[in-house]
Amino acid sequence: MKKLFSQIFMYLCLAVVCASCNNDGDTVYVDGMAPSDLIATASRVDLDISQRTKVVLQLAWKNPTLLSSDATKPVTGNLLKTYVEASASKDFSGASSTAVTSLTKAYTGTELNTLAKNLGINVNTAGQLYFRIKAQEGDNMEPVYSNVCLVTVIPYFVDMTKLAVLASNKTDTIAYLHSPEADGVYTGYMNATAWLNCWFYEYSGDTWGNYAVDGHAFEISNASDAWNCWFADGAGAWYVKVDTKEKEWSATLLAQLKAGGNDMTYYSKRQQWGYYITTTADNQTVAIEADAKEYNTTTRTDYANEKTLHFAAADGRLSQAESSTGISIAKAGTYTIIVEADGSGYLKYSVVEGKVDFNATDEPETKYPSELYMVNKDDISIDLARLAKTGDTTYSGTYTLTANWENFKLADRENSIVYGSDPEDLFTLSTDAGAWSIWFKDDVHAGETVTVTIDLKTKKWSYSK
C-alpha cells in the first residue's frame, strides 16, 4: 500500500511539472543571488545612558538580486528571507541574527548597548562589532552574504539593582526601588496619594506599565500600548514590589503604624509618622509594627489583604522581619519617634529628644545640603556639574554647555530632593511633579562656559557668562 501511494504521489508531481511547462513555455529557474550592499551611518558609537531612546546607529542595504536563467524574465524577491547578523568576531562565530522585512535596521542606544554587551564587549571599553546581511531563498538553500560593516562601540554599565518609579509624565522620578540580587524583582518604600498614576523604569531601558486590558490591575507590561500603573485608595507610605519576571506588582499601604503597641500619628504634609514617648529607664526599646493593606493581582483594587507587618530596626532603617526588634533609646527622658519613607526606597526612623511640634507649620525643618548637583534631565543619577555652597542657602559653580538650549535639573542628594523649573517662570525652582526641566536660553551656546548660581531659600537660579 505504501509503495502504491508513493507511486501515485510521484505521478502527480510529474503531471504538475509538465503542466507548468506547457503553460509557461520554456523553463525559467533561479540561478543564485547577487549579494546586497550594506552601509552603516557611523563607524564609531560611544554610548551613554542619555542616548537610551535615541537612534545611534542605522544600517541600510539593497535587497539581493535573484539571478534568473532568462535575463528577460527576472525573478521576484518574494521568496527571500533576510537577516541582520552581528558579531564581535570577523568570522561571525557566536553571531546574533535578527530577521528583518525592510531595507533598514535602526538601533537605539539601549538596543546597541545590549547587543554589544551580549556579544562580549566589556563596558567602558572600545570593541568591534561586525555587521552583515544574510539572504536566503529558502531554509534548504545556501545563503548569500553582503559586505561587512565594522563599527567600534563603547557600551556603558547598566545598574540593574535599582528601578525608578516615574510620574505619569514618564519623566520625573518620584521614588526608587531596589533589587540587591539584580534579578528583576524590586522592592522598597515610597509615598503615594490615592490613585496615583506611575510607571516603573528599569535601567536596561524597559518601561513597565499596566497590561492594557480592563480588569488586569497589577499586571505589568513593557509593550508600547501599556497603560500607566495606579495605586488603590489610601495615602501615605507604601511598600511596593515589582516583579518583572512574573510581570506583576503589588502595593501595601502602611495604614496604621504602632510604636510599642500604641498608634502613631500620620502628618500628611510632612509625610511622617510621629509618636511621643517618655521613658523611665536607660536603653528602653520600642518596637514598630504596622497594620497594612496589600493590593495585588488577586485583590486588584476591589479589596485589600489585611496583615500585620513587623520591623527590625538597625542603623536608622526599618526592614520587614518575622518579629520586631525594638528601637533602643539610650537615656531616660521624653522623645519623639519619627518614621518616614525617605524617597530612596527605604523606611527610616529617628529618635529626637523632646517633643517635635508637627502641627506648628506641618512642614519639616528646612535642611540645606552641603552641595548641589546639576544632573541629567532624564536620569538624575548622572551628574553634570557640582555646585559648591557659597552661603547659608546659596550655591555656585561653572558649567560648559554641550548643546544649545541644554536642559538639566538640580539634585539635593542629601535630602533626596530634585528641582525642576516652575512652568510659569524658568528661573523659579519647583519640586512639583509637573515641574519642567531647567534650560539655558539662546544667549549661550554649546562650548561656552557659564557660572550657575542657586538660592534655595528664594528658590531662584541664574547664570552668567
Short mmCIF file of C-alpha atoms in Angstrom, two decimals:
data_model
loop_
_atom_site.label_atom_id
_atom_site.label_comp_id
_atom_site.label_asym_id
_atom_site.label_seq_id
_atom_site.Cartn_x
_atom_site.Cartn_y
_atom_site.Cartn_z
CA MET A 1 0.00 0.00 0.00
CA LYS A 2 2.80 2.46 0.92
CA LYS A 3 4.50 1.70 -2.38
CA LEU A 4 1.27 2.42 -4.24
CA PHE A 5 0.81 5.81 -2.54
CA SER A 6 4.43 6.71 -3.33
CA GLN A 7 3.94 5.94 -6.99
CA ILE A 8 0.70 7.97 -7.14
CA PHE A 9 2.40 10.97 -5.47
CA MET A 10 5.33 10.76 -7.95
CA TYR A 11 2.95 10.72 -10.94
CA LEU A 12 1.02 13.74 -9.59
CA CYS A 13 4.21 15.75 -9.15
CA LEU A 14 5.30 14.86 -12.69
CA ALA A 15 1.91 15.96 -14.01
CA VAL A 16 2.17 19.34 -12.29
CA VAL A 17 5.67 19.93 -13.70
CA CYS A 18 4.53 19.02 -17.20
CA ALA A 19 1.51 21.30 -16.92
CA SER A 20 3.71 24.17 -15.84
CA CYS A 21 6.00 23.65 -18.81
CA ASN A 22 3.05 23.52 -21.21
CA ASN A 23 1.55 26.74 -19.78
CA ASP A 24 4.70 28.83 -19.41
CA GLY A 25 6.80 27.73 -22.33
CA ASP A 26 10.50 27.25 -21.62
CA THR A 27 11.52 26.54 -18.03
CA VAL A 28 12.92 29.54 -16.10
CA TYR A 29 14.84 28.84 -12.93
CA VAL A 30 16.66 30.82 -10.21
CA ASP A 31 20.36 30.77 -10.84
CA GLY A 32 21.65 32.12 -7.50
CA MET A 33 21.79 35.60 -5.99
CA ALA A 34 23.94 38.68 -6.27
CA PRO A 35 24.90 39.95 -2.78
CA SER A 36 23.44 43.17 -1.37
CA ASP A 37 25.42 46.31 -0.49
CA LEU A 38 25.42 47.23 3.21
CA ILE A 39 26.23 50.66 4.66
CA ALA A 40 26.28 51.96 8.25
CA THR A 41 25.64 55.54 9.39
CA ALA A 42 28.56 55.52 11.84
CA SER A 43 31.91 53.80 12.24
CA ARG A 44 32.15 54.53 15.99
CA VAL A 45 29.48 54.94 18.68
CA ASP A 46 30.41 56.00 22.23
CA LEU A 47 27.33 55.10 24.25
CA ASP A 48 25.97 56.58 27.46
CA ILE A 49 22.64 56.27 29.25
CA SER A 50 21.35 59.61 27.94
CA GLN A 51 21.17 58.01 24.46
CA ARG A 52 19.00 55.11 25.55
CA THR A 53 15.96 56.12 23.46
CA LYS A 54 17.82 57.82 20.61
CA VAL A 55 18.73 56.14 17.32
CA VAL A 56 22.54 55.92 17.43
CA LEU A 57 23.21 53.60 14.50
CA GLN A 58 21.35 52.71 11.35
CA LEU A 59 22.11 50.07 8.73
CA ALA A 60 20.79 50.21 5.17
CA TRP A 61 21.09 47.87 2.22
CA LYS A 62 19.61 46.82 -1.10
CA ASN A 63 17.79 43.55 -1.49
CA PRO A 64 19.95 40.80 -3.03
CA THR A 65 19.16 40.27 -6.70
CA LEU A 66 17.80 36.85 -7.63
CA LEU A 67 19.60 35.74 -10.79
CA SER A 68 17.31 34.28 -13.46
CA SER A 69 18.28 31.78 -16.13
CA ASP A 70 16.45 34.08 -18.55
CA ALA A 71 17.54 37.71 -18.39
CA THR A 72 14.22 38.79 -19.91
CA LYS A 73 12.26 37.19 -17.11
CA PRO A 74 13.59 38.47 -13.73
CA VAL A 75 12.67 36.60 -10.57
CA THR A 76 10.75 38.41 -7.82
CA GLY A 77 12.27 38.61 -4.35
CA ASN A 78 9.17 37.42 -2.52
CA LEU A 79 10.89 34.16 -1.62
CA LEU A 80 13.82 35.86 0.11
CA LYS A 81 14.43 35.67 3.84
CA THR A 82 16.69 38.44 5.11
CA TYR A 83 18.61 38.69 8.40
CA VAL A 84 20.96 41.18 10.05
CA GLU A 85 23.89 39.36 11.61
CA ALA A 86 26.15 40.95 14.22
CA SER A 87 29.28 39.52 15.82
CA ALA A 88 32.31 40.55 17.81
CA SER A 89 34.40 38.22 15.61
CA LYS A 90 35.47 38.60 11.99
CA ASP A 91 34.38 35.04 11.27
CA PHE A 92 30.93 35.76 12.74
CA SER A 93 31.22 32.99 15.29
CA GLY A 94 28.61 33.44 18.01
CA ALA A 95 26.75 35.93 15.83
CA SER A 96 23.31 37.23 16.71
CA SER A 97 20.75 37.03 13.91
CA THR A 98 17.67 39.22 13.54
CA ALA A 99 15.04 38.67 10.86
CA VAL A 100 14.07 41.86 9.00
CA THR A 101 11.40 42.72 6.47
CA SER A 102 12.54 46.21 5.48
CA LEU A 103 15.78 47.52 3.97
CA THR A 104 16.98 49.31 7.12
CA LYS A 105 17.69 48.46 10.74
CA ALA A 106 17.87 51.17 13.42
CA TYR A 107 19.44 50.70 16.84
CA THR A 108 18.60 52.89 19.83
CA GLY A 109 21.25 53.44 22.48
CA THR A 110 19.68 50.77 24.69
CA GLU A 111 19.45 48.23 21.84
CA LEU A 112 23.04 48.73 20.69
CA ASN A 113 24.32 48.72 24.28
CA THR A 114 22.54 45.44 24.99
CA LEU A 115 23.77 43.91 21.72
CA ALA A 116 27.38 44.90 22.38
CA LYS A 117 27.37 43.52 25.93
CA ASN A 118 25.61 40.31 24.88
CA LEU A 119 28.32 39.78 22.27
CA GLY A 120 31.03 40.08 24.91
CA ILE A 121 32.24 43.69 24.71
CA ASN A 122 33.16 44.99 28.16
CA VAL A 123 31.57 48.18 29.47
CA ASN A 124 33.56 51.40 29.06
CA THR A 125 35.84 49.57 26.60
CA ALA A 126 36.02 50.06 22.84
CA GLY A 127 35.12 46.89 20.99
CA GLN A 128 34.49 45.90 17.38
CA LEU A 129 31.10 44.84 16.07
CA TYR A 130 30.86 43.29 12.59
CA PHE A 131 27.56 43.55 10.70
CA ARG A 132 26.43 41.81 7.53
CA ILE A 133 23.23 40.92 5.72
CA LYS A 134 22.34 37.27 5.24
CA ALA A 135 19.85 36.43 2.48
CA GLN A 136 18.35 33.03 1.76
CA GLU A 137 15.87 31.80 -0.85
CA GLY A 138 14.69 29.03 1.45
CA ASP A 139 15.74 27.10 4.51
CA ASN A 140 17.50 24.46 2.41
CA MET A 141 19.33 26.90 0.12
CA GLU A 142 22.83 28.27 0.60
CA PRO A 143 22.72 31.87 1.95
CA VAL A 144 24.39 34.83 0.32
CA TYR A 145 26.10 37.49 2.45
CA SER A 146 26.63 41.21 1.93
CA ASN A 147 29.82 43.08 2.54
CA VAL A 148 30.81 43.53 6.21
CA CYS A 149 30.49 46.84 8.06
CA LEU A 150 32.75 47.37 11.07
CA VAL A 151 31.54 49.62 13.91
CA THR A 152 33.50 50.45 17.06
CA VAL A 153 31.19 50.53 20.09
CA ILE A 154 31.82 51.54 23.71
CA PRO A 155 28.98 50.17 25.87
CA TYR A 156 28.06 51.55 29.29
CA PHE A 157 27.21 49.87 32.59
CA VAL A 158 23.53 49.29 33.36
CA ASP A 159 22.65 49.21 37.06
CA MET A 160 20.01 46.51 37.43
CA THR A 161 19.99 46.79 41.22
CA LYS A 162 17.75 49.87 41.07
CA LEU A 163 14.42 50.75 39.48
CA ALA A 164 12.96 54.25 39.12
CA VAL A 165 9.31 54.96 39.79
CA LEU A 166 8.29 57.62 37.27
CA ALA A 167 5.44 60.11 37.47
CA SER A 168 2.62 59.84 34.94
CA ASN A 169 4.61 62.06 32.53
CA LYS A 170 7.26 59.29 32.26
CA THR A 171 9.96 61.86 33.00
CA ASP A 172 10.06 62.81 36.68
CA THR A 173 11.41 60.24 39.14
CA ILE A 174 9.31 60.11 42.31
CA ALA A 175 10.93 57.15 44.08
CA TYR A 176 13.39 54.27 43.75
CA LEU A 177 13.04 50.55 44.41
CA HIS A 178 15.92 48.09 44.86
CA SER A 179 16.94 44.64 43.67
CA PRO A 180 20.08 43.59 45.61
CA GLU A 181 20.40 40.41 43.53
CA ALA A 182 19.77 42.22 40.22
CA ASP A 183 17.20 39.52 39.45
CA GLY A 184 14.34 41.66 38.14
CA VAL A 185 12.47 41.75 41.46
CA TYR A 186 12.46 45.24 43.03
CA THR A 187 11.13 46.29 46.43
CA GLY A 188 11.05 49.43 48.54
CA TYR A 189 9.02 52.05 50.34
CA MET A 190 7.60 55.19 48.80
CA ASN A 191 4.99 57.86 49.44
CA ALA A 192 1.88 57.88 47.27
CA THR A 193 -1.51 59.51 47.30
CA ALA A 194 -4.74 57.69 46.48
CA TRP A 195 -4.96 56.58 42.83
CA LEU A 196 -1.50 57.93 41.99
CA ASN A 197 -0.52 57.01 38.41
CA CYS A 198 3.05 55.92 37.73
CA TRP A 199 5.44 53.88 35.59
CA PHE A 200 8.36 51.63 36.52
CA TYR A 201 11.63 52.20 34.66
CA GLU A 202 14.47 49.65 34.56
CA TYR A 203 17.89 50.97 33.60
CA SER A 204 18.10 48.34 30.89
CA GLY A 205 15.68 50.63 29.04
CA ASP A 206 12.38 48.87 29.78
CA THR A 207 9.47 50.98 30.96
CA TRP A 208 6.75 48.94 32.65
CA GLY A 209 3.12 49.96 32.81
CA ASN A 210 -0.13 48.16 33.37
CA TYR A 211 -1.24 45.44 30.94
CA ALA A 212 -3.62 47.32 28.63
CA VAL A 213 -6.81 45.33 29.28
CA ASP A 214 -9.59 46.21 31.72
CA GLY A 215 -9.71 44.03 34.81
CA HIS A 216 -5.95 43.34 34.88
CA ALA A 217 -4.76 45.80 37.52
CA PHE A 218 -1.32 44.99 38.98
CA GLU A 219 -0.27 43.04 35.88
CA ILE A 220 2.61 44.81 34.14
CA SER A 221 3.74 45.04 30.54
CA ASN A 222 6.62 46.74 28.74
CA ALA A 223 4.68 46.88 25.46
CA SER A 224 4.22 50.25 23.75
CA ASP A 225 0.46 50.19 24.36
CA ALA A 226 0.72 49.66 28.14
CA TRP A 227 -1.28 51.91 30.44
CA ASN A 228 0.24 53.59 33.46
CA CYS A 229 0.02 51.76 36.78
CA TRP A 230 -2.13 53.08 39.61
CA PHE A 231 -2.34 52.77 43.37
CA ALA A 232 -5.54 51.93 45.23
CA ASP A 233 -7.37 54.24 47.63
CA GLY A 234 -5.24 55.42 50.54
CA ALA A 235 -2.46 57.94 51.08
CA GLY A 236 0.82 57.59 52.93
CA ALA A 237 3.80 55.25 52.89
CA TRP A 238 3.53 52.13 50.73
CA TYR A 239 5.67 49.02 50.42
CA VAL A 240 5.94 48.28 46.69
CA LYS A 241 7.15 45.13 44.97
CA VAL A 242 7.69 44.96 41.19
CA ASP A 243 8.44 41.55 39.67
CA THR A 244 9.43 41.91 36.01
CA LYS A 245 9.82 38.14 35.62
CA GLU A 246 6.30 37.30 36.76
CA LYS A 247 5.09 40.57 35.19
CA GLU A 248 3.17 41.76 38.23
CA TRP A 249 3.44 44.25 41.07
CA SER A 250 1.85 44.81 44.47
CA ALA A 251 1.39 47.79 46.78
CA THR A 252 0.95 47.53 50.55
CA LEU A 253 -0.31 50.61 52.40
CA LEU A 254 1.06 51.14 55.89
CA ALA A 255 -2.40 52.13 57.10
CA GLN A 256 -1.53 52.47 60.80
CA LEU A 257 1.90 52.43 62.40
CA LYS A 258 2.27 51.48 66.05
CA ALA A 259 5.12 52.23 68.45
CA GLY A 260 5.20 49.92 71.44
CA GLY A 261 1.64 48.86 70.61
CA ASN A 262 0.32 52.44 70.54
CA ASP A 263 -0.96 54.25 67.46
CA MET A 264 1.41 56.72 65.85
CA THR A 265 0.01 59.86 64.19
CA TYR A 266 0.43 60.49 60.46
CA TYR A 267 1.21 64.07 59.39
CA SER A 268 0.32 64.18 55.70
CA LYS A 269 2.12 67.37 54.71
CA ARG A 270 5.32 66.18 56.32
CA GLN A 271 4.72 62.61 55.10
CA GLN A 272 5.88 61.40 58.51
CA TRP A 273 4.57 59.28 61.34
CA GLY A 274 5.20 60.72 64.81
CA TYR A 275 4.90 59.39 68.37
CA TYR A 276 5.80 60.96 71.75
CA ILE A 277 7.27 58.70 74.41
CA THR A 278 8.65 59.26 77.90
CA THR A 279 10.99 56.52 79.07
CA THR A 280 11.83 55.90 82.72
CA ALA A 281 14.94 53.79 82.26
CA ASP A 282 18.04 53.80 80.08
CA ASN A 283 18.20 51.60 76.94
CA GLN A 284 14.46 51.14 76.75
CA THR A 285 13.34 49.66 73.40
CA VAL A 286 10.27 50.49 71.35
CA ALA A 287 9.04 48.04 68.68
CA ILE A 288 7.48 49.33 65.45
CA GLU A 289 4.66 47.44 63.72
CA ALA A 290 2.06 48.29 61.09
CA ASP A 291 -1.50 47.40 60.24
CA ALA A 292 -1.24 47.11 56.47
CA LYS A 293 -3.42 46.65 53.40
CA GLU A 294 -1.97 44.76 50.42
CA TYR A 295 -3.29 45.14 46.85
CA ASN A 296 -2.13 42.71 44.16
CA THR A 297 -3.19 40.72 41.09
CA THR A 298 -5.72 38.78 43.19
CA THR A 299 -7.35 41.67 45.01
CA ARG A 300 -6.97 44.21 42.17
CA THR A 301 -8.24 47.47 43.72
CA ASP A 302 -11.55 45.90 44.80
CA TYR A 303 -10.40 44.95 48.30
CA ALA A 304 -7.19 44.52 50.30
CA ASN A 305 -5.49 41.71 52.14
CA GLU A 306 -5.15 43.00 55.69
CA LYS A 307 -1.97 42.00 57.50
CA THR A 308 0.38 42.97 60.29
CA LEU A 309 3.95 43.90 59.40
CA HIS A 310 6.83 43.55 61.86
CA PHE A 311 10.04 45.54 61.53
CA ALA A 312 13.65 45.07 62.50
CA ALA A 313 15.35 48.35 63.41
CA ALA A 314 19.01 48.98 62.58
CA ASP A 315 21.13 51.96 61.54
CA GLY A 316 18.16 54.27 61.13
CA ARG A 317 16.23 51.93 58.83
CA LEU A 318 13.26 49.61 59.32
CA SER A 319 13.08 46.37 57.38
CA GLN A 320 10.33 43.75 57.41
CA ALA A 321 11.01 40.75 59.62
CA GLU A 322 9.29 37.76 61.21
CA SER A 323 9.23 39.61 64.52
CA SER A 324 10.01 43.17 65.53
CA THR A 325 13.28 44.24 67.10
CA GLY A 326 12.92 47.47 69.02
CA ILE A 327 14.46 50.90 68.60
CA SER A 328 16.78 51.45 71.55
CA ILE A 329 16.61 54.76 73.44
CA ALA A 330 19.87 55.28 75.33
CA LYS A 331 18.81 57.63 78.15
CA ALA A 332 15.56 58.00 80.06
CA GLY A 333 13.55 61.07 79.02
CA THR A 334 10.96 62.45 76.61
CA TYR A 335 11.42 61.80 72.90
CA THR A 336 9.69 61.93 69.53
CA ILE A 337 9.91 58.84 67.33
CA ILE A 338 9.62 59.69 63.61
CA VAL A 339 9.13 57.15 60.79
CA GLU A 340 9.07 58.07 57.08
CA ALA A 341 9.68 56.74 53.58
CA ASP A 342 12.80 58.62 52.51
CA GLY A 343 12.32 58.80 48.72
CA SER A 344 15.22 56.43 48.07
CA GLY A 345 13.24 53.26 48.73
CA TYR A 346 13.87 52.89 52.45
CA LEU A 347 11.72 53.23 55.59
CA LYS A 348 13.70 55.39 58.01
CA TYR A 349 13.31 56.08 61.70
CA SER A 350 14.78 58.69 64.01
CA VAL A 351 14.54 59.46 67.71
CA VAL A 352 14.52 63.19 68.54
CA GLU A 353 14.92 64.45 72.08
CA GLY A 354 11.88 66.41 73.28
CA LYS A 355 8.56 66.85 71.52
CA VAL A 356 8.63 67.83 67.84
CA ASP A 357 5.81 70.28 67.11
CA PHE A 358 4.41 68.62 63.98
CA ASN A 359 1.40 70.93 63.88
CA ALA A 360 3.20 74.27 64.15
CA THR A 361 3.68 74.54 60.40
CA ASP A 362 3.14 70.90 59.43
CA GLU A 363 6.31 71.36 57.39
CA PRO A 364 9.65 69.67 58.02
CA GLU A 365 12.54 71.83 59.14
CA THR A 366 14.44 73.13 56.15
CA LYS A 367 17.75 71.33 55.75
CA TYR A 368 20.17 72.86 53.28
CA PRO A 369 22.71 70.45 51.74
CA SER A 370 26.46 70.94 51.73
CA GLU A 371 26.42 70.97 47.90
CA LEU A 372 24.09 70.74 44.90
CA TYR A 373 24.44 68.94 41.57
CA MET A 374 23.39 69.79 38.06
CA VAL A 375 22.08 66.46 36.72
CA ASN A 376 20.84 64.88 33.51
CA LYS A 377 17.19 65.80 32.94
CA ASP A 378 16.24 62.19 32.12
CA ASP A 379 18.40 60.37 34.66
CA ILE A 380 19.24 62.21 37.87
CA SER A 381 21.98 59.67 38.69
CA ILE A 382 24.15 61.31 36.00
CA ASP A 383 25.99 64.35 37.37
CA LEU A 384 26.79 67.23 35.02
CA ALA A 385 28.42 69.65 37.49
CA ARG A 386 28.92 70.19 41.22
CA LEU A 387 27.70 73.45 42.75
CA ALA A 388 29.57 74.38 45.92
CA LYS A 389 27.94 76.08 48.90
CA THR A 390 28.79 79.77 48.93
CA GLY A 391 26.46 80.93 51.75
CA ASP A 392 23.82 79.63 54.13
CA THR A 393 21.38 78.97 51.26
CA THR A 394 23.38 79.79 48.11
CA TYR A 395 25.39 77.62 45.72
CA SER A 396 27.53 78.28 42.67
CA GLY A 397 29.65 76.52 40.07
CA THR A 398 30.73 76.60 36.43
CA TYR A 399 29.40 74.51 33.58
CA THR A 400 30.36 74.16 29.91
CA LEU A 401 27.33 73.63 27.69
CA THR A 402 27.28 70.55 25.45
CA ALA A 403 24.31 71.72 23.37
CA ASN A 404 22.26 74.82 22.57
CA TRP A 405 19.16 75.18 24.76
CA GLU A 406 20.62 72.50 27.04
CA ASN A 407 18.20 71.10 29.64
CA PHE A 408 19.06 69.85 33.13
CA LYS A 409 17.74 69.50 36.68
CA LEU A 410 19.17 70.16 40.14
CA ALA A 411 19.61 67.46 42.78
CA ASP A 412 19.92 67.81 46.55
CA ARG A 413 21.22 64.30 47.22
CA GLU A 414 21.42 64.72 51.00
CA ASN A 415 17.69 65.37 51.29
CA SER A 416 16.53 63.36 48.22
CA ILE A 417 15.09 66.45 46.50
CA VAL A 418 15.07 67.12 42.75
CA TYR A 419 14.35 70.60 41.40
CA GLY A 420 12.95 71.49 38.01
CA SER A 421 11.63 74.86 36.90
CA ASP A 422 8.22 76.38 37.53
CA PRO A 423 6.22 76.19 34.26
CA GLU A 424 5.33 79.87 34.80
CA ASP A 425 8.90 81.07 35.34
CA LEU A 426 12.08 79.44 34.05
CA PHE A 427 14.19 80.95 36.85
CA THR A 428 11.99 79.75 39.73
CA LEU A 429 12.76 76.28 41.06
CA SER A 430 9.98 73.78 41.72
CA THR A 431 9.73 70.28 43.19
CA ASP A 432 6.19 69.67 41.93
CA ALA A 433 5.55 66.57 39.79
CA GLY A 434 4.57 68.86 36.91
CA ALA A 435 7.77 70.92 37.02
CA TRP A 436 9.63 71.36 33.74
CA SER A 437 13.29 70.75 33.07
CA ILE A 438 15.59 73.74 33.58
CA TRP A 439 17.33 75.13 30.49
CA PHE A 440 19.75 77.75 29.25
CA LYS A 441 18.33 80.33 26.85
CA ASP A 442 19.64 81.20 23.39
CA ASP A 443 22.14 83.77 24.68
CA VAL A 444 24.62 80.96 25.42
CA HIS A 445 25.68 78.17 23.10
CA ALA A 446 27.36 74.77 23.07
CA GLY A 447 31.01 75.03 24.14
CA GLU A 448 30.53 78.19 26.20
CA THR A 449 31.15 78.18 29.97
CA VAL A 450 28.72 79.82 32.38
CA THR A 451 28.53 80.37 36.14
CA VAL A 452 25.36 78.94 37.66
CA THR A 453 24.04 80.41 40.92
CA ILE A 454 21.29 78.94 43.12
CA ASP A 455 19.44 80.28 46.19
CA LEU A 456 17.39 77.53 47.83
CA LYS A 457 15.71 79.93 50.23
CA THR A 458 14.18 82.04 47.48
CA LYS A 459 14.01 79.08 45.07
CA LYS A 460 15.68 81.18 42.36
CA TRP A 461 18.53 80.40 39.95
CA SER A 462 20.52 82.36 37.40
CA TYR A 463 23.54 82.06 35.12
CA SER A 464 26.13 84.44 33.73
CA LYS A 465 28.96 84.24 31.20
#
